[in-house]
mmCIF file of C-alpha atoms in Angstrom:
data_model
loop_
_atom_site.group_PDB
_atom_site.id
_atom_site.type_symbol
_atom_site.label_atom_id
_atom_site.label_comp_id
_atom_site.label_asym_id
_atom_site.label_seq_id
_atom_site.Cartn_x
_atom_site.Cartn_y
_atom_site.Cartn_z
ATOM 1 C CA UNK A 1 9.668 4.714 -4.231
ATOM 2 C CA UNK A 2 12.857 5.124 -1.791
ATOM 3 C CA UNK A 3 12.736 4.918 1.667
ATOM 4 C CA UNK A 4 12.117 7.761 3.801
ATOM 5 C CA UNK A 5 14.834 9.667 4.733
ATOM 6 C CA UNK A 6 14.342 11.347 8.140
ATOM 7 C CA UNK A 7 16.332 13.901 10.111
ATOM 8 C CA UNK A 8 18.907 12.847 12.963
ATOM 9 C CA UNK A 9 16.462 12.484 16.694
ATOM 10 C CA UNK A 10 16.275 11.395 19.930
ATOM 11 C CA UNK A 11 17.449 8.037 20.356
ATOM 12 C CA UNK A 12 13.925 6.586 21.094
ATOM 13 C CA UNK A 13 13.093 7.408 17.810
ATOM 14 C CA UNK A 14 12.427 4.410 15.260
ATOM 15 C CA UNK A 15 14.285 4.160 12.511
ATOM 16 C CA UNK A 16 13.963 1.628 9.181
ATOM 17 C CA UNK A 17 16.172 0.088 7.142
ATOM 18 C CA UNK A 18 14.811 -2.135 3.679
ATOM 19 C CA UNK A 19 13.209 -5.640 4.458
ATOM 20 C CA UNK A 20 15.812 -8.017 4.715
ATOM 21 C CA UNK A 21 14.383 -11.696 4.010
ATOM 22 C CA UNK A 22 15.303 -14.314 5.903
ATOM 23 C CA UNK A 23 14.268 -17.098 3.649
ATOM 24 C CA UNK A 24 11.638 -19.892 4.353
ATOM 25 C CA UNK A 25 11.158 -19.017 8.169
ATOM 26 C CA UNK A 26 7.453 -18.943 9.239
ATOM 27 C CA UNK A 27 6.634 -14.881 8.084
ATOM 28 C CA UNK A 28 3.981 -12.253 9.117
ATOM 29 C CA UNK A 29 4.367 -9.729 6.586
ATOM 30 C CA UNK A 30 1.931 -6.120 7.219
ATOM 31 C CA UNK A 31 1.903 -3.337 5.251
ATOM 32 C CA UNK A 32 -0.273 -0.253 4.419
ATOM 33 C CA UNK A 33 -0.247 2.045 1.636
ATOM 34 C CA UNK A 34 3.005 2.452 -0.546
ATOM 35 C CA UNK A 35 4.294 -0.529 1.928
ATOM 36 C CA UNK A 36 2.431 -2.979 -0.392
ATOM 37 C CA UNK A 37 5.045 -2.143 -2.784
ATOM 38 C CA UNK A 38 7.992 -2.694 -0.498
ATOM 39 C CA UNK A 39 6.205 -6.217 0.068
ATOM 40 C CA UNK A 40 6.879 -6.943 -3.586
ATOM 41 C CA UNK A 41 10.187 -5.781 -3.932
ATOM 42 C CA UNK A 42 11.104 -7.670 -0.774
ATOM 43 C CA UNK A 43 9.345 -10.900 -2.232
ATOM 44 C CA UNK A 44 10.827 -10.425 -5.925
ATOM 45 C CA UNK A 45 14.449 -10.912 -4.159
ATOM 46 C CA UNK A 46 13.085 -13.781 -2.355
ATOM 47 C CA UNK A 47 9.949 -15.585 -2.787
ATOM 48 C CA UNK A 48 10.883 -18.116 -0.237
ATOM 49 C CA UNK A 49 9.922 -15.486 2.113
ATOM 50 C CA UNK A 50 6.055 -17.086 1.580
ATOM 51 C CA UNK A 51 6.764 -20.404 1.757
ATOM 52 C CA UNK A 52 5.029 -19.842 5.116
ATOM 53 C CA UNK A 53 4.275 -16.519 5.258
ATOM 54 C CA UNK A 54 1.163 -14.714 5.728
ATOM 55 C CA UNK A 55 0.439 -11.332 4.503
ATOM 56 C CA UNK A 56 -1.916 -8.650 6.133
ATOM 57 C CA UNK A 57 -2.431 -5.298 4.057
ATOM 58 C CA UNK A 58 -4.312 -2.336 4.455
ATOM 59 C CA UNK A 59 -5.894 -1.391 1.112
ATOM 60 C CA UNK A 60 -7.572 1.557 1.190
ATOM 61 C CA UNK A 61 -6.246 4.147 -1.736
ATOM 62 C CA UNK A 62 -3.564 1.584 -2.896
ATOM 63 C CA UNK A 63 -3.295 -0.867 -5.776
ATOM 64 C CA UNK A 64 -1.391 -3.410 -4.436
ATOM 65 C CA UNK A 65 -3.725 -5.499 -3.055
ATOM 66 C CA UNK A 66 -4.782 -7.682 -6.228
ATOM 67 C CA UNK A 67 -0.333 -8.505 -6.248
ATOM 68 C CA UNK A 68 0.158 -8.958 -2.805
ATOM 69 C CA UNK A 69 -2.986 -11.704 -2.881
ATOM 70 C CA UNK A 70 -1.572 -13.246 -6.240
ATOM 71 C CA UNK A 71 1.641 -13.669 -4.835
ATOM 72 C CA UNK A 72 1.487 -17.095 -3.303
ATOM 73 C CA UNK A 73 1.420 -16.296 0.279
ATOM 74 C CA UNK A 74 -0.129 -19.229 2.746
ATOM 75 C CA UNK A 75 -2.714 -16.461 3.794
ATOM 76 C CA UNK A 76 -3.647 -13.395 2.766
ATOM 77 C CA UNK A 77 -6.048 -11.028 4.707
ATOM 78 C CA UNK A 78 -6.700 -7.403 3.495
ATOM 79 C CA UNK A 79 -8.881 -4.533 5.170
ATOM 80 C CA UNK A 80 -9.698 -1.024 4.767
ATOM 81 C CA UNK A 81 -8.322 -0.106 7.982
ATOM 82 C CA UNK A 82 -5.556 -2.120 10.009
ATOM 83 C CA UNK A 83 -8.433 -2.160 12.743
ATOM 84 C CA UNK A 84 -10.537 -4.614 10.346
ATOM 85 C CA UNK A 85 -7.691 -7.025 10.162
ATOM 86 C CA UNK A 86 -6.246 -6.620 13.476
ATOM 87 C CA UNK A 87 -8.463 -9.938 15.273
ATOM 88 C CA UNK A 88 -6.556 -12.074 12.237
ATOM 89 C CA UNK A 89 -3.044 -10.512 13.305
ATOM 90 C CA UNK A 90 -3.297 -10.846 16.141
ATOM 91 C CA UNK A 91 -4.539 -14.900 16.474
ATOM 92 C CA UNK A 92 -1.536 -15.263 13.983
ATOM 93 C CA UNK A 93 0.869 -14.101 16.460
ATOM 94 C CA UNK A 94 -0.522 -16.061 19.105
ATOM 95 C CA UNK A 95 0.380 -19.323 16.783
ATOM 96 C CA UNK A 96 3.683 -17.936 15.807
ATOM 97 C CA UNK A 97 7.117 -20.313 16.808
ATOM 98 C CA UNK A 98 10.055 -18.401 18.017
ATOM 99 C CA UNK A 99 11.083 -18.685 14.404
ATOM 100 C CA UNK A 100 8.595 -16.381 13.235
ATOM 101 C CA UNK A 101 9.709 -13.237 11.387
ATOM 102 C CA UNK A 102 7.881 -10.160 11.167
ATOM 103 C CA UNK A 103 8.205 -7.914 8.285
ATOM 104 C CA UNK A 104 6.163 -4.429 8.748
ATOM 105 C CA UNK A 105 6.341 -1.266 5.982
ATOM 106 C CA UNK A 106 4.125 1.572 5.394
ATOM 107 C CA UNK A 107 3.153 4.373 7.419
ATOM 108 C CA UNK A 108 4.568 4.980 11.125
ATOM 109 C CA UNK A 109 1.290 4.432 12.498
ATOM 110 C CA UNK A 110 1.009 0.830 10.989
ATOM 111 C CA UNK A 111 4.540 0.003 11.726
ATOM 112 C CA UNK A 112 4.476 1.002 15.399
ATOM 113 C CA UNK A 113 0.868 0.006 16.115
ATOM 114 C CA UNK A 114 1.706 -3.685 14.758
ATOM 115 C CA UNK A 115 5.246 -3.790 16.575
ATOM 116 C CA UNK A 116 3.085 -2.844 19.573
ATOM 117 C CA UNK A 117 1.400 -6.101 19.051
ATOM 118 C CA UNK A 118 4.020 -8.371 18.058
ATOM 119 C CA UNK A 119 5.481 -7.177 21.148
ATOM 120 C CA UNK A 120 2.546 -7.562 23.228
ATOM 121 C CA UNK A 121 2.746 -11.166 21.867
ATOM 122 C CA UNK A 122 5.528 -12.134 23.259
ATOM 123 C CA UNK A 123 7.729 -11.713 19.669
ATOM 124 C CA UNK A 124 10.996 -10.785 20.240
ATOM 125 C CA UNK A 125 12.075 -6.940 19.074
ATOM 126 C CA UNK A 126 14.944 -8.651 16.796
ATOM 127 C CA UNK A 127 12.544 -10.846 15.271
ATOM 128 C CA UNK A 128 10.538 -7.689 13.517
ATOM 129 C CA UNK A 129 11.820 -5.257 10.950
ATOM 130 C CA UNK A 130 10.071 -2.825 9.355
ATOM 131 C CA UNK A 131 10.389 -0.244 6.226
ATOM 132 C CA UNK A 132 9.164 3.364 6.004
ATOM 133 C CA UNK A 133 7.107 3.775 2.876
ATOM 134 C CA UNK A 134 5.064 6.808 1.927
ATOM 135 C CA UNK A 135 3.809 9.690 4.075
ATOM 136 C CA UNK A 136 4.717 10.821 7.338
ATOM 137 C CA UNK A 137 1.277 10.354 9.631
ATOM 138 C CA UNK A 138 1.935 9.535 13.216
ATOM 139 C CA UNK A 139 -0.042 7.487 15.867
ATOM 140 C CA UNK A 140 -0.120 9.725 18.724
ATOM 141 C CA UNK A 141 -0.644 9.197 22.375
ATOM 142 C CA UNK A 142 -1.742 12.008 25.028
ATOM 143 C CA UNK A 143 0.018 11.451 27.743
ATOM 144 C CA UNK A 144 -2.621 13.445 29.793
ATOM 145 C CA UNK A 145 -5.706 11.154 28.867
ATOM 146 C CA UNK A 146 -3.429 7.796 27.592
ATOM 147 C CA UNK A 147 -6.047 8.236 24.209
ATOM 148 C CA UNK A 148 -4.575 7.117 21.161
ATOM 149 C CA UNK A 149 -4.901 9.381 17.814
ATOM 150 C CA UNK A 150 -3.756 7.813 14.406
ATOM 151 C CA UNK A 151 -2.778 9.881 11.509
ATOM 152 C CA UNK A 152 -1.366 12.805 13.124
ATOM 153 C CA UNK A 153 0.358 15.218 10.591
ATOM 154 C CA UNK A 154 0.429 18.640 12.206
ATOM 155 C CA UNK A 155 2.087 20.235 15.153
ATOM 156 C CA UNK A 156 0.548 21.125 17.376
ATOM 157 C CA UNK A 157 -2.651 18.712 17.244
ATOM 158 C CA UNK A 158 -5.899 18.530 19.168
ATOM 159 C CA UNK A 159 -6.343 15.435 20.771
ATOM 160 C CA UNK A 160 -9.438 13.252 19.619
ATOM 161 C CA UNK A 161 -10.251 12.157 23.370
ATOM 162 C CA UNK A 162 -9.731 14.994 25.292
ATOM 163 C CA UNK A 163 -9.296 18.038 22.906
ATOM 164 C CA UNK A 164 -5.979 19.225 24.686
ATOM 165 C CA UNK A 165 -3.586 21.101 22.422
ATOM 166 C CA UNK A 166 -0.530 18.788 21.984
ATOM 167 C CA UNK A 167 2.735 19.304 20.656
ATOM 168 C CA UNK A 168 3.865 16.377 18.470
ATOM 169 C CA UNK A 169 7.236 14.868 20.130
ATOM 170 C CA UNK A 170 9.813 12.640 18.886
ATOM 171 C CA UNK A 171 9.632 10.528 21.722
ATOM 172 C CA UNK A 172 8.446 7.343 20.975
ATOM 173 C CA UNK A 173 6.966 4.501 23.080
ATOM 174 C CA UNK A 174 7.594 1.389 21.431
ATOM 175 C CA UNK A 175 5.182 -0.595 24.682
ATOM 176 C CA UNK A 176 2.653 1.337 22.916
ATOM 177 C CA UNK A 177 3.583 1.485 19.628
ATOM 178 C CA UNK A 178 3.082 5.530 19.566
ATOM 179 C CA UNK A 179 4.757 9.108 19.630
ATOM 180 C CA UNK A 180 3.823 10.940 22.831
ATOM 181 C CA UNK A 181 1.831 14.270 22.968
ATOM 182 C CA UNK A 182 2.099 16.721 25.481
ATOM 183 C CA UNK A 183 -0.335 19.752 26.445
ATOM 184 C CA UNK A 184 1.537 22.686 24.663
ATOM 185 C CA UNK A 185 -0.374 25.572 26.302
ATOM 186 C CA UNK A 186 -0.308 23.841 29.872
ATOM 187 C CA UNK A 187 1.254 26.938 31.867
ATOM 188 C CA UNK A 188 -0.066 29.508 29.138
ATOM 189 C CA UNK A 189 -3.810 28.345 28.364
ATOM 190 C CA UNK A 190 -4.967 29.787 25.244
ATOM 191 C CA UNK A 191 -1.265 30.568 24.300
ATOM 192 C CA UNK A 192 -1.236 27.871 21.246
ATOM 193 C CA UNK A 193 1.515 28.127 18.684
ATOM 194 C CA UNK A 194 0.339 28.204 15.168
ATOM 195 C CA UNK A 195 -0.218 25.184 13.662
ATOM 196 C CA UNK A 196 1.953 23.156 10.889
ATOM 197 C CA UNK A 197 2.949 19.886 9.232
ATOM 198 C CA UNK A 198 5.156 17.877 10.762
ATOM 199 C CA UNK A 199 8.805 17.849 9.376
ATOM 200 C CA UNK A 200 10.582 14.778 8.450
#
């Protein structure tokens, strides 16, 4: 599969280029979905990427789990959701040297949700690179309640904490790791315009 190709944005919109190995350095490597297979094409060009790298993948509907855990990695934790595995991320950013890459593909939602973290961490932004792979589900934030809603793929969306109808912008936080939502019938309640799926 090719990366994603998306439309010209605002300039606080991510955008991904393919993984780019930077030999032996200590490696985080997290993916989701189709990502797993950007994992393996970035390892098949250099293996030495696991020398002391661990890998973190989100499994559910894929079948690149049983390759990514074959494929020599120092550690290798998988979950269902990112949520199940986030503790493990997490404590290995806390032990990660200031030589520590991070490689991130998959979904949006994974990418920015685990830059959010690395960043949190204390990782420097050049230090992480991530690759688009597969569909085109955002993680959302309403700016009116700060709740966070993963897996957004229409416009406009109702917000899972406060039911507000948002309108899905290309504004993107990277603190957060999220696109930002914002009422769309604020001045005209009721007024809501008909739903659809977000465009690349």
């Amino acid at each position: 599969m090719t990366q994603t190709q998306f439309s010209p944005s605002i300039t606080s919109r991510p955008t991904y280029s393919q993984l780019q190995s930077h030999g032996g350095s200590p490696a985080i490597l997290v993916a989701d979905g189709s990502g797993g297979q950007a994992l393996l094409d970035l390892i098949a060009r250099d293996a030495s990427v696991l020398d002391r790298g661990q890998i973190f993948f989100v499994t559910a509907g894929t079948e690149f789990g049983a390759q990514l855990r074959e494929a020599g990695a120092k550690a290798y934790h998988q979950g269902l959701f990112f949520n199940e595995i986030l503790t493990q991320y997490q404590a290995a950013l806390a032990q990660a040297t200031m030589a520590t890459r991070i490689y991130l593909a998959g979904s949006e939602g994974l990418i920015g949700h685990a830059t959010a973290e690395a960043l949190a961490a204390g990782i420097d932004a050049g230090s992480i690179q991530g690759e688009h792979r597969g569909g085109i589900a955002r993680r959302m934030q309403c700016v009116h309640c700060k709740g966070m809603t993963d897996d957004v793929t229409t416009d406009p969306f109702t917000c899972s904490h406060c039911g507000l109808n948002l309108f899905v912008r290309d504004h993107f936080s990277r603190r957060l790791g999220a696109f930002q939502g914002v009422c769309v019938d604020a001045e005209t309640p009721g007024e809501v315009p008909e739903t659809q799926e977000i465009k690349l």
